[in-house]
Amino acid sequence: MVEVGPHWDAVRASVEIGERALELLGGATGAVIADYAQMYWLIPPRSAQYWRRLPAVQALGAASTSYIGVPPISHTAGPVLHWRVPLGPDRYLTDSPLLRGALAQAVAAEFGPDREVGR
């Protein structure tokens, strides 16, 4: 387990939402960790702290201490903890606004439009 926050924050999404977001992001995604029914994107620290909440999506690291499992680089198949999109020299953090947009579209496709919490 690695603490979220010092070097990167994480965004957790259900696998259904996460797979849709990955399709939308295409080559713009950074590294993604998967563990059973959850996916985690690594993002710059504090870059999601003011996001409006989305169903099945949670930003980790900005508000409280969180930990996530980080697999060895060689673990690239699941369903247990593995790299869904492997970490690499050109693939590390995902651009936070791009990820937020892809996740919002994925949530709208899964649950219907206007599903942001607080709307």
PDB file of C-alpha atoms in Angstrom:
ATOM      1  CA  MET A   1       0.000   0.000   0.000  1.00  0.00           C
ATOM      2  CA  VAL A   2       1.258   3.455  -0.930  1.00  0.00           C
ATOM      3  CA  GLU A   3       0.034   6.730   0.521  1.00  0.00           C
ATOM      4  CA  VAL A   4      -1.854   8.931  -1.912  1.00  0.00           C
ATOM      5  CA  GLY A   5      -0.862  12.581  -1.867  1.00  0.00           C
ATOM      6  CA  PRO A   6       2.845  13.220  -1.552  1.00  0.00           C
ATOM      7  CA  HIS A   7       3.702  12.581  -5.215  1.00  0.00           C
ATOM      8  CA  TRP A   8       0.313  11.996  -6.834  1.00  0.00           C
ATOM      9  CA  ASP A   9      -3.373  11.796  -6.016  1.00  0.00           C
ATOM     10  CA  ALA A  10      -5.639   9.091  -7.369  1.00  0.00           C
ATOM     11  CA  VAL A  11      -9.100   8.944  -8.864  1.00  0.00           C
ATOM     12  CA  ARG A  12     -11.054   5.731  -8.301  1.00  0.00           C
ATOM     13  CA  ALA A  13     -13.874   4.650 -10.597  1.00  0.00           C
ATOM     14  CA  SER A  14     -15.911   1.513 -10.995  1.00  0.00           C
ATOM     15  CA  VAL A  15     -14.664  -0.690 -13.802  1.00  0.00           C
ATOM     16  CA  GLU A  16     -17.775   0.050 -15.904  1.00  0.00           C
ATOM     17  CA  ILE A  17     -17.164   3.796 -15.737  1.00  0.00           C
ATOM     18  CA  GLY A  18     -13.394   3.344 -15.949  1.00  0.00           C
ATOM     19  CA  GLU A  19     -13.433   1.302 -19.152  1.00  0.00           C
ATOM     20  CA  ARG A  20     -15.641   3.911 -20.864  1.00  0.00           C
ATOM     21  CA  ALA A  21     -13.333   6.690 -19.680  1.00  0.00           C
ATOM     22  CA  LEU A  22     -10.287   4.802 -20.995  1.00  0.00           C
ATOM     23  CA  GLU A  23     -11.901   4.576 -24.441  1.00  0.00           C
ATOM     24  CA  LEU A  24     -12.610   8.309 -24.394  1.00  0.00           C
ATOM     25  CA  LEU A  25      -9.090   9.217 -23.235  1.00  0.00           C
ATOM     26  CA  GLY A  26      -7.319   6.954 -25.710  1.00  0.00           C
ATOM     27  CA  GLY A  27      -3.605   7.694 -25.753  1.00  0.00           C
ATOM     28  CA  ALA A  28      -4.038  10.673 -23.403  1.00  0.00           C
ATOM     29  CA  THR A  29      -4.395   8.442 -20.346  1.00  0.00           C
ATOM     30  CA  GLY A  30      -1.601   8.035 -17.881  1.00  0.00           C
ATOM     31  CA  ALA A  31      -0.959   4.878 -15.906  1.00  0.00           C
ATOM     32  CA  VAL A  32      -4.032   3.077 -14.541  1.00  0.00           C
ATOM     33  CA  ILE A  33      -4.152   0.536 -11.727  1.00  0.00           C
ATOM     34  CA  ALA A  34      -6.963  -2.041 -11.638  1.00  0.00           C
ATOM     35  CA  ASP A  35      -8.061  -4.254  -8.766  1.00  0.00           C
ATOM     36  CA  TYR A  36     -11.173  -6.384  -9.270  1.00  0.00           C
ATOM     37  CA  ALA A  37     -14.041  -3.931  -9.905  1.00  0.00           C
ATOM     38  CA  GLN A  38     -12.078  -0.684  -9.358  1.00  0.00           C
ATOM     39  CA  MET A  39      -9.720   1.373 -11.499  1.00  0.00           C
ATOM     40  CA  TYR A  40      -7.335   4.087 -10.281  1.00  0.00           C
ATOM     41  CA  TRP A  41      -5.773   6.911 -12.308  1.00  0.00           C
ATOM     42  CA  LEU A  42      -2.735   8.702 -10.944  1.00  0.00           C
ATOM     43  CA  ILE A  43      -3.076  12.481 -11.239  1.00  0.00           C
ATOM     44  CA  PRO A  44      -1.040  15.498 -10.079  1.00  0.00           C
ATOM     45  CA  PRO A  45      -1.411  16.204  -6.333  1.00  0.00           C
ATOM     46  CA  ARG A  46      -4.444  18.321  -5.340  1.00  0.00           C
ATOM     47  CA  SER A  47      -5.627  18.607  -8.962  1.00  0.00           C
ATOM     48  CA  ALA A  48      -9.057  17.080  -8.247  1.00  0.00           C
ATOM     49  CA  GLN A  49      -9.818  18.643  -4.876  1.00  0.00           C
ATOM     50  CA  TYR A  50     -12.477  20.986  -6.286  1.00  0.00           C
ATOM     51  CA  TRP A  51     -14.160  18.586  -8.704  1.00  0.00           C
ATOM     52  CA  ARG A  52     -17.909  18.208  -8.459  1.00  0.00           C
ATOM     53  CA  ARG A  53     -18.647  14.681  -7.342  1.00  0.00           C
ATOM     54  CA  LEU A  54     -19.706  12.032  -9.850  1.00  0.00           C
ATOM     55  CA  PRO A  55     -21.486   8.740  -9.094  1.00  0.00           C
ATOM     56  CA  ALA A  56     -19.100   5.757  -8.925  1.00  0.00           C
ATOM     57  CA  VAL A  57     -16.046   8.111  -8.932  1.00  0.00           C
ATOM     58  CA  GLN A  58     -13.955   9.277  -5.977  1.00  0.00           C
ATOM     59  CA  ALA A  59     -10.908  11.542  -5.791  1.00  0.00           C
ATOM     60  CA  LEU A  60      -8.414  10.331  -3.196  1.00  0.00           C
ATOM     61  CA  GLY A  61      -5.683  12.306  -1.500  1.00  0.00           C
ATOM     62  CA  ALA A  62      -6.861  15.891  -1.275  1.00  0.00           C
ATOM     63  CA  ALA A  63      -9.168  15.738   1.753  1.00  0.00           C
ATOM     64  CA  SER A  64      -7.747  12.925   3.876  1.00  0.00           C
ATOM     65  CA  THR A  65      -5.032  10.321   4.079  1.00  0.00           C
ATOM     66  CA  SER A  66      -5.677   7.444   1.679  1.00  0.00           C
ATOM     67  CA  TYR A  67      -3.689   4.451   0.536  1.00  0.00           C
ATOM     68  CA  ILE A  68      -3.926   2.356  -2.611  1.00  0.00           C
ATOM     69  CA  GLY A  69      -2.244  -0.822  -3.691  1.00  0.00           C
ATOM     70  CA  VAL A  70       0.439  -0.303  -6.313  1.00  0.00           C
ATOM     71  CA  PRO A  71       1.368  -3.472  -8.196  1.00  0.00           C
ATOM     72  CA  PRO A  72       4.846  -4.469  -9.315  1.00  0.00           C
ATOM     73  CA  ILE A  73       5.541  -3.154 -12.826  1.00  0.00           C
ATOM     74  CA  SER A  74       5.408  -6.708 -14.212  1.00  0.00           C
ATOM     75  CA  HIS A  75       1.790  -7.303 -13.085  1.00  0.00           C
ATOM     76  CA  THR A  76      -0.210  -6.383 -16.189  1.00  0.00           C
ATOM     77  CA  ALA A  77      -3.094  -8.879 -16.010  1.00  0.00           C
ATOM     78  CA  GLY A  78      -5.879  -9.313 -13.491  1.00  0.00           C
ATOM     79  CA  PRO A  79      -8.390  -9.576 -11.975  1.00  0.00           C
ATOM     80  CA  VAL A  80      -6.304  -8.936  -8.848  1.00  0.00           C
ATOM     81  CA  LEU A  81      -4.128  -5.861  -8.434  1.00  0.00           C
ATOM     82  CA  HIS A  82      -2.411  -5.065 -11.759  1.00  0.00           C
ATOM     83  CA  TRP A  83      -1.562  -2.271 -14.185  1.00  0.00           C
ATOM     84  CA  ARG A  84      -4.523  -1.862 -16.555  1.00  0.00           C
ATOM     85  CA  VAL A  85      -2.410   0.725 -18.411  1.00  0.00           C
ATOM     86  CA  PRO A  86       1.233   0.128 -17.469  1.00  0.00           C
ATOM     87  CA  LEU A  87       3.414   2.802 -15.961  1.00  0.00           C
ATOM     88  CA  GLY A  88       6.136   3.942 -18.337  1.00  0.00           C
ATOM     89  CA  PRO A  89       8.577   6.778 -19.008  1.00  0.00           C
ATOM     90  CA  ASP A  90       5.981   8.514 -21.211  1.00  0.00           C
ATOM     91  CA  ARG A  91       2.953   7.352 -19.215  1.00  0.00           C
ATOM     92  CA  TYR A  92       2.646   8.358 -15.587  1.00  0.00           C
ATOM     93  CA  LEU A  93       0.142  11.017 -14.478  1.00  0.00           C
ATOM     94  CA  THR A  94      -3.119  11.686 -16.325  1.00  0.00           C
ATOM     95  CA  ASP A  95      -4.112  15.276 -17.078  1.00  0.00           C
ATOM     96  CA  SER A  96      -6.767  16.003 -14.466  1.00  0.00           C
ATOM     97  CA  PRO A  97      -9.179  18.129 -16.578  1.00  0.00           C
ATOM     98  CA  LEU A  98      -9.080  15.570 -19.425  1.00  0.00           C
ATOM     99  CA  LEU A  99      -9.783  12.751 -16.985  1.00  0.00           C
ATOM    100  CA  ARG A 100     -12.651  14.691 -15.362  1.00  0.00           C
ATOM    101  CA  GLY A 101     -14.245  15.250 -18.768  1.00  0.00           C
ATOM    102  CA  ALA A 102     -13.916  11.602 -19.780  1.00  0.00           C
ATOM    103  CA  LEU A 103     -15.324  10.404 -16.455  1.00  0.00           C
ATOM    104  CA  ALA A 104     -18.269  12.820 -16.694  1.00  0.00           C
ATOM    105  CA  GLN A 105     -19.084  11.488 -20.167  1.00  0.00           C
ATOM    106  CA  ALA A 106     -18.750   7.904 -18.945  1.00  0.00           C
ATOM    107  CA  VAL A 107     -21.059   8.580 -15.987  1.00  0.00           C
ATOM    108  CA  ALA A 108     -23.618  10.240 -18.291  1.00  0.00           C
ATOM    109  CA  ALA A 109     -23.522   7.214 -20.616  1.00  0.00           C
ATOM    110  CA  GLU A 110     -23.928   4.797 -17.701  1.00  0.00           C
ATOM    111  CA  PHE A 111     -26.430   6.653 -15.485  1.00  0.00           C
ATOM    112  CA  GLY A 112     -27.919   9.375 -17.700  1.00  0.00           C
ATOM    113  CA  PRO A 113     -27.078  13.083 -18.075  1.00  0.00           C
ATOM    114  CA  ASP A 114     -26.795  15.546 -15.203  1.00  0.00           C
ATOM    115  CA  ARG A 115     -25.636  13.048 -12.589  1.00  0.00           C
ATOM    116  CA  GLU A 116     -23.107  15.323 -10.903  1.00  0.00           C
ATOM    117  CA  VAL A 117     -23.715  15.566  -7.161  1.00  0.00           C
ATOM    118  CA  GLY A 118     -24.877  19.030  -6.199  1.00  0.00           C
ATOM    119  CA  ARG A 119     -26.721  19.782  -9.451  1.00  0.00           C
TER     120      ARG A 119
END
